[in-house]
Coordinates of C-alpha atoms in Angstrom, one line a residue:
M1 CA 28.0 131.6 87.2
P2 CA 28.8 135.0 89.6
C3 CA 29.8 134.5 92.8
S4 CA 28.5 136.2 96.1
R5 CA 28.9 138.7 97.7
R6 CA 30.4 137.3 100.6
A7 CA 32.7 135.3 98.2
R8 CA 33.8 138.9 96.1
A9 CA 34.0 140.0 99.5
R10 CA 37.3 137.3 100.6
L11 CA 38.3 137.9 97.6
L12 CA 38.7 141.4 97.9
L13 CA 40.6 141.1 101.5
S14 CA 42.6 137.9 100.1
L15 CA 44.6 140.1 97.1
S16 CA 44.5 143.1 99.6
A17 CA 46.8 141.3 101.5
W18 CA 48.7 140.1 98.6
A19 CA 49.7 143.3 98.2
A20 CA 49.9 144.9 101.6
A21 CA 52.8 141.8 101.7
A22 CA 54.5 141.9 97.8
A23 CA 54.6 146.3 99.2
S24 CA 56.5 145.1 101.9
H25 CA 59.8 143.4 100.3
A26 CA 59.4 146.6 96.4
E27 CA 61.1 148.7 98.8
P28 CA 64.7 149.1 97.4
L29 CA 67.4 147.9 99.1
T30 CA 70.3 149.9 100.0
Y31 CA 74.3 148.4 99.7
A32 CA 74.3 148.4 104.1
A33 CA 70.6 147.6 104.0
A34 CA 71.4 144.4 102.1
L35 CA 74.5 143.2 103.9
D36 CA 72.4 143.7 107.4
L37 CA 69.7 141.6 106.0
A38 CA 71.7 138.4 104.4
A39 CA 73.2 138.7 108.2
R40 CA 70.0 137.8 109.4
S41 CA 68.6 135.7 107.2
A42 CA 71.0 133.3 105.4
P43 CA 70.7 129.7 105.7
S44 CA 74.5 128.9 105.7
L45 CA 74.9 131.7 109.0
Q46 CA 71.9 130.3 111.2
A47 CA 73.4 126.5 110.8
S48 CA 77.2 127.2 111.7
A49 CA 75.5 128.9 114.5
V50 CA 74.1 125.7 114.9
K51 CA 77.3 124.0 115.4
V52 CA 79.1 126.4 117.7
D53 CA 76.3 125.9 119.9
A54 CA 76.3 121.6 119.9
A55 CA 80.7 121.9 120.1
R56 CA 79.6 124.0 123.6
A57 CA 77.0 121.4 124.3
A58 CA 78.9 119.0 124.0
S59 CA 82.6 120.1 125.7
R60 CA 81.0 120.0 129.1
A61 CA 80.9 116.6 128.5
A62 CA 84.7 116.3 128.1
G63 CA 87.0 114.5 131.5
R64 CA 84.0 113.3 133.2
L65 CA 84.4 110.3 134.0
P66 CA 82.5 107.8 132.4
D67 CA 79.3 106.6 133.8
P68 CA 79.4 104.0 136.8
R69 CA 78.1 100.7 135.8
L70 CA 76.0 98.2 138.3
S71 CA 77.0 95.2 138.0
V72 CA 74.2 92.0 139.6
G73 CA 75.2 88.7 140.1
I74 CA 75.0 85.0 142.6
D75 CA 78.0 84.0 143.8
N76 CA 79.1 79.9 144.4
F77 CA 76.0 78.9 143.8
P78 CA 76.4 74.5 144.5
I79 CA 76.4 72.7 141.5
S80 CA 77.2 69.5 143.3
G81 CA 77.6 67.6 146.1
P82 CA 74.7 67.1 148.5
P83 CA 74.1 71.4 148.4
S84 CA 73.7 71.5 144.6
G85 CA 70.5 73.0 143.4
R86 CA 70.8 75.0 147.2
F87 CA 70.9 78.9 147.8
D88 CA 70.9 77.5 151.8
A89 CA 72.7 74.5 152.0
D90 CA 76.4 76.7 151.6
D91 CA 78.0 79.0 153.7
M92 CA 79.9 80.9 150.9
T93 CA 76.4 81.1 147.8
M94 CA 75.0 84.8 148.3
S95 CA 73.3 87.1 146.1
R96 CA 75.3 90.3 145.6
I97 CA 74.4 94.2 144.1
G98 CA 77.7 95.9 143.5
V99 CA 78.5 99.3 141.5
M100 CA 82.1 100.0 139.2
Q101 CA 83.7 102.9 138.3
D102 CA 85.9 103.8 135.7
V103 CA 88.8 106.3 136.2
P104 CA 90.4 106.8 133.3
N105 CA 93.6 108.3 133.5
A106 CA 94.1 112.6 134.0
A107 CA 96.6 113.1 130.7
R108 CA 93.8 111.2 129.1
R109 CA 90.5 113.2 130.6
R110 CA 93.0 116.4 129.6
A111 CA 93.3 115.5 126.1
E112 CA 89.7 115.6 125.6
V113 CA 89.6 119.0 127.4
A114 CA 92.2 120.0 124.8
G115 CA 89.7 118.8 122.2
A116 CA 86.5 119.7 122.8
T117 CA 87.8 123.8 123.7
A118 CA 89.4 123.0 119.9
T119 CA 86.4 121.5 118.0
I120 CA 84.9 124.4 119.6
A121 CA 87.2 127.4 118.5
V122 CA 87.0 125.7 114.5
A123 CA 83.4 125.5 114.7
Q124 CA 83.6 129.3 115.7
A125 CA 85.8 130.5 112.8
E126 CA 84.1 128.2 110.6
G127 CA 81.5 130.5 110.8
A128 CA 83.0 133.3 110.7
E129 CA 84.6 132.3 107.5
T130 CA 81.0 131.6 106.4
Q131 CA 80.2 135.1 107.4
R132 CA 82.6 136.6 105.3
R133 CA 81.6 134.7 101.8
V134 CA 78.2 135.6 102.4
R135 CA 78.5 139.2 103.0
V136 CA 80.7 139.0 100.2
A137 CA 78.5 136.5 98.1
T138 CA 75.9 139.5 98.8
A139 CA 77.7 142.6 98.5
L140 CA 78.8 141.4 94.7
A141 CA 75.1 140.3 94.0
W142 CA 73.8 143.4 95.4
I143 CA 76.6 145.3 93.0
D144 CA 76.2 143.4 89.7
L145 CA 72.1 144.9 90.3
A146 CA 72.8 147.8 90.9
Y147 CA 75.0 148.3 87.9
A148 CA 73.2 146.2 85.6
E149 CA 69.9 148.5 86.3
R150 CA 71.9 151.2 85.7
R151 CA 72.7 150.2 82.1
L152 CA 69.9 149.0 81.3
G153 CA 68.8 152.5 81.9
T154 CA 71.7 154.4 80.5
L155 CA 71.3 151.8 77.2
D156 CA 67.8 152.5 76.6
Q157 CA 68.8 156.1 76.5
L158 CA 71.2 156.3 74.3
V159 CA 69.4 153.9 72.1
G160 CA 66.4 155.9 72.6
G161 CA 68.2 158.6 71.5
L162 CA 70.1 157.2 68.5
K163 CA 66.7 155.3 66.4
D164 CA 66.0 158.1 64.9
L165 CA 69.6 158.7 63.7
W166 CA 69.5 154.8 62.6
A167 CA 66.8 154.9 61.5
A168 CA 67.3 158.3 58.2
Q169 CA 68.3 157.1 55.4
P170 CA 72.2 159.2 54.4
P171 CA 71.2 161.2 51.2
S172 CA 74.1 160.0 49.8
I173 CA 72.5 156.4 49.7
A174 CA 69.5 158.4 47.9
S175 CA 71.5 159.7 44.9
G176 CA 73.6 157.1 45.0
A177 CA 77.3 158.4 46.3
S178 CA 77.3 155.8 48.6
R179 CA 77.1 152.1 47.8
P180 CA 72.9 150.7 49.0
A181 CA 75.4 148.2 51.1
A182 CA 75.9 150.9 53.5
G183 CA 72.7 151.2 54.5
L184 CA 72.8 148.2 56.7
E185 CA 75.0 149.3 58.8
P186 CA 72.0 150.4 61.1
K187 CA 70.7 147.0 61.3
R188 CA 73.6 145.3 62.6
L189 CA 74.5 148.1 65.1
Q190 CA 70.5 148.0 66.5
A191 CA 71.1 144.0 66.4
L192 CA 74.3 144.9 68.2
F193 CA 73.0 147.0 71.4
A194 CA 69.5 144.5 71.1
D195 CA 72.7 141.9 72.0
R196 CA 74.4 143.9 75.2
R197 CA 70.5 144.5 76.2
S198 CA 70.0 140.6 76.2
E199 CA 73.0 140.7 77.7
L200 CA 72.3 142.6 80.7
V201 CA 68.7 141.7 81.6
A202 CA 70.4 138.0 81.6
A203 CA 73.1 139.6 84.5
A204 CA 70.6 141.6 86.0
Q205 CA 67.8 138.3 86.2
K206 CA 70.6 136.2 87.9
A207 CA 72.4 139.1 90.3
R208 CA 68.6 139.2 91.6
A209 CA 68.6 134.8 92.3
E210 CA 71.8 135.9 93.7
L211 CA 70.0 138.2 96.3
V212 CA 67.4 136.3 96.8
R213 CA 69.1 133.5 97.6
W214 CA 70.6 135.5 100.5
T215 CA 68.6 138.0 101.2
D216 CA 65.7 136.5 100.8
D217 CA 63.7 139.4 99.7
P218 CA 61.6 137.5 97.2
A219 CA 61.8 140.8 94.6
P220 CA 65.0 143.0 95.1
T221 CA 65.8 146.2 94.0
T222 CA 68.5 148.2 94.7
S223 CA 68.9 152.2 96.1
G224 CA 71.3 154.2 96.8
E225 CA 75.2 155.3 95.9
A226 CA 77.6 151.7 94.9
P227 CA 80.0 151.1 97.8
H228 CA 83.8 152.2 96.7
Y229 CA 86.1 151.1 99.0
E230 CA 90.0 152.4 100.1
I231 CA 92.4 150.5 99.6
D232 CA 95.1 150.0 101.3
P233 CA 97.7 146.8 100.7
G234 CA 99.5 147.3 103.4
A235 CA 96.7 146.7 105.8
L236 CA 95.4 143.9 103.9
H237 CA 98.0 142.2 104.7
A238 CA 98.5 142.4 108.2
A239 CA 95.4 141.5 108.3
L240 CA 95.5 137.8 106.5
E241 CA 96.5 136.7 110.2
R242 CA 93.9 136.8 111.6
H243 CA 91.4 135.5 108.8
P244 CA 89.2 133.1 109.3
S245 CA 90.1 130.2 107.2
L246 CA 93.4 130.3 108.5
L247 CA 91.9 130.7 112.2
T248 CA 90.5 127.6 111.5
A249 CA 93.3 126.0 110.3
E250 CA 95.0 126.6 113.6
A251 CA 92.0 125.4 115.3
T252 CA 92.5 121.8 113.5
E253 CA 96.4 122.3 114.4
R254 CA 95.1 122.3 117.6
R255 CA 92.7 119.8 117.4
A256 CA 95.3 117.5 116.7
A257 CA 97.8 118.1 118.6
A258 CA 95.4 117.2 121.6
D259 CA 94.5 114.1 119.3
V260 CA 98.5 113.1 120.1
D261 CA 98.5 113.8 124.0
G262 CA 95.1 111.2 124.2
A263 CA 96.8 108.9 122.0
R264 CA 100.3 109.2 124.7
A265 CA 98.2 109.2 127.7
A266 CA 96.9 106.0 126.6
R267 CA 100.2 104.5 126.8
R268 CA 99.7 105.0 131.0
P269 CA 97.3 102.4 132.4
D270 CA 93.6 103.5 133.6
W271 CA 92.1 102.8 136.8
G272 CA 88.4 101.1 138.0
V273 CA 87.1 100.6 141.5
E274 CA 84.2 98.3 142.4
V275 CA 82.8 97.9 145.5
S276 CA 79.4 94.8 145.9
Y277 CA 77.5 94.2 148.7
G278 CA 76.3 90.1 148.6
R279 CA 73.7 88.9 151.0
R280 CA 73.5 85.2 152.2
D281 CA 71.0 82.7 154.1
P282 CA 71.0 84.9 157.4
M283 CA 72.4 82.3 159.5
F284 CA 75.4 83.4 157.8
G285 CA 75.6 86.7 158.0
D286 CA 76.3 89.1 154.6
M287 CA 79.6 90.3 153.3
V288 CA 80.5 93.2 150.9
S289 CA 83.3 93.5 148.7
A290 CA 85.7 96.1 147.5
G291 CA 88.7 96.3 144.5
V292 CA 90.6 98.2 142.2
T293 CA 91.6 97.4 138.9
M294 CA 94.4 98.8 136.3
S295 CA 94.7 98.8 133.1
L296 CA 98.1 97.1 131.8
P297 CA 99.3 98.6 128.5
I298 CA 102.7 96.2 128.3
F299 CA 102.0 95.7 124.2
R300 CA 103.1 99.8 123.3
A301 CA 104.7 98.6 120.2
T302 CA 101.6 96.5 118.6
R303 CA 98.7 98.7 120.3
Q304 CA 100.2 102.3 121.6
E305 CA 102.7 103.7 119.3
P306 CA 101.3 103.1 115.7
L307 CA 98.4 104.9 116.9
V308 CA 100.9 107.8 118.7
A309 CA 102.3 107.8 115.1
A310 CA 99.6 108.2 113.7
R311 CA 98.2 111.2 115.6
L312 CA 101.2 112.7 114.5
A313 CA 101.1 112.4 111.1
D314 CA 97.3 113.6 111.2
R315 CA 98.9 117.2 113.4
N316 CA 101.6 117.8 110.9
R317 CA 99.5 116.6 108.2
A318 CA 96.9 119.8 109.6
R319 CA 100.2 122.0 109.6
I320 CA 101.2 121.7 106.6
E321 CA 97.3 122.4 105.4
R322 CA 97.5 125.6 107.4
E323 CA 100.5 127.1 105.7
A324 CA 98.9 126.1 102.4
R325 CA 95.8 127.7 103.0
R326 CA 98.1 131.0 103.9
R327 CA 100.1 130.0 100.8
D328 CA 96.9 130.5 98.8
L329 CA 95.9 133.6 100.3
L330 CA 98.8 135.2 100.0
A331 CA 98.4 134.6 96.1
E332 CA 94.7 135.7 95.7
L333 CA 94.8 138.4 98.2
D334 CA 98.2 139.5 95.1
G335 CA 96.5 139.0 92.2
G336 CA 92.9 140.5 93.5
L337 CA 94.8 143.4 94.7
A338 CA 96.5 143.2 90.6
D339 CA 93.1 142.6 89.6
H340 CA 91.6 146.2 91.0
R341 CA 94.8 147.8 90.1
M342 CA 94.1 147.0 86.3
H343 CA 90.2 147.9 86.8
H344 CA 90.6 151.3 88.4
D345 CA 93.4 152.6 85.9
Q346 CA 90.6 151.0 83.2
W347 CA 88.0 152.9 84.7
R348 CA 90.0 156.3 85.1
R349 CA 90.5 156.2 81.3
S350 CA 87.3 155.8 80.2
V351 CA 86.7 158.9 82.4
E352 CA 89.0 160.7 81.5
V353 CA 89.9 159.6 78.5
L354 CA 87.5 157.4 76.0
V355 CA 84.2 159.3 77.1
P356 CA 85.7 162.6 76.8
T357 CA 87.5 162.0 73.5
A358 CA 84.6 160.0 72.3
E359 CA 82.0 163.0 73.2
Q360 CA 84.4 165.7 71.7
R361 CA 84.8 163.7 67.8
A362 CA 80.5 163.6 67.9
H363 CA 80.9 166.9 68.3
L364 CA 83.7 167.2 66.1
E365 CA 81.9 165.3 63.6
L366 CA 78.4 167.5 63.8
A367 CA 80.4 170.5 62.7
S368 CA 82.4 169.0 60.1
Y369 CA 78.5 167.0 58.8
A370 CA 76.7 171.0 59.3
A371 CA 79.8 172.7 57.3
G372 CA 79.6 169.3 54.8
R373 CA 82.9 168.2 55.3
A374 CA 81.6 164.3 57.0
G375 CA 79.9 162.1 56.1
F376 CA 76.0 160.9 57.7
D377 CA 77.9 157.9 57.9
E378 CA 81.0 159.8 60.0
V379 CA 78.4 160.9 62.4
R380 CA 75.7 157.9 63.0
M381 CA 79.4 155.9 63.9
A382 CA 80.9 158.8 66.2
L383 CA 77.0 159.0 67.9
T384 CA 77.0 155.4 68.0
D385 CA 80.6 154.6 69.7
L386 CA 80.1 157.8 72.2
A387 CA 77.1 155.8 72.9
D388 CA 79.2 152.8 73.2
A389 CA 82.0 154.5 75.4
K390 CA 79.7 156.0 78.1
L391 CA 78.5 152.1 78.3
E392 CA 81.7 150.9 78.2
A393 CA 82.3 153.5 81.8
L394 CA 80.2 152.0 83.7
A395 CA 81.3 148.7 83.2
R396 CA 84.7 148.8 83.9
E397 CA 83.6 151.2 87.3
A398 CA 81.0 148.1 88.0
M399 CA 84.1 145.9 87.7
A400 CA 86.6 148.1 90.1
A401 CA 82.8 148.3 92.6
R402 CA 83.6 144.5 92.8
D403 CA 87.0 144.2 93.4
G404 CA 87.3 146.6 96.1
A405 CA 84.3 144.9 98.4
S406 CA 86.1 141.7 97.4
L407 CA 89.4 142.8 99.3
V408 CA 88.4 144.3 101.6
L409 CA 85.2 142.1 103.0
T410 CA 87.3 139.1 102.3
Y411 CA 90.2 139.6 103.1
G412 CA 89.7 143.0 105.8
S413 CA 89.9 143.3 109.8
D414 CA 86.5 142.3 110.6
Q415 CA 87.0 145.4 113.1

């Protein structure tokens, strides 16, 4: 049944809106734009910001006096003798209302403030660490997608140029000079290149999925040049001490130290004050009471000292973990620098030696074939090896770019 004109109009309108929405997300992403978009849309960064806000909000209560307590009761109510059960028969019977205020010692309150401040520092350092992880993951996803797209384009172009060569039947086979099995080699080469294309398609899909994860762009594509960072090992080592992971460990240690101070403060007495008003029968008159309470930490060996020892152990553990994290970061940085030097050298050899050598070999084989000094199989293999060398050069360039981005964004200064 044909739809009405109004229904067709609504359908066209919805399709137009969908197309407009798709077009708005179809703009290719440059490397810098991808990093900026991830910084604004990654949920983990938003969660980190909320965690910092929560720590700051909680810190406003640190070191404050606890809430006062209201006390209501009846004092000296007779339950035996002639005045039993009567409110107005004894001059000491009264209804009472009072306010009680506990006053923890100053050392305990200072420890609470120090702990709250350290908790804010921990949340901020963890947020900076999360920001670095997001930047690194976004950068690597963009680089992987960009080079997968470039390698796919290069592969399709090279395979397109080799198809006729692979399909051609060598004259030596037709004449019987070569074995018929040699004619199967093109099929093997086509299958190998098809495998490589499948791997590149899968790599592009995975990189695109990662980029969607961080940027929230539903169908990202890349544009612009890939980043090539200058690696300065000395600067990276110098910036290591301000790495967010170490700052998190330092703030955690400060929080553990505040816990130690809090446990030690429990050795000191806490105070409390109470004021109450007692109402009696009018013939006897009302009364006011005031008093002070004080805790007596007299069993330190079995109460306070074990807690102090536990908090000291926690602080020592935090210090040891910070040193372990520093060594881990140093080892990871040195290992990453070694990988970068290897991948960069391999890439330069591809560009400066392997690809030019494959091109020269292909030209020489073509010349030899034209002069009748080389066979068709040699020419085909030379051109196939040239295509393989160009693809490998792109793969090595991608590895060098990944290493540079990972090193600078992970270990470099945020400045």
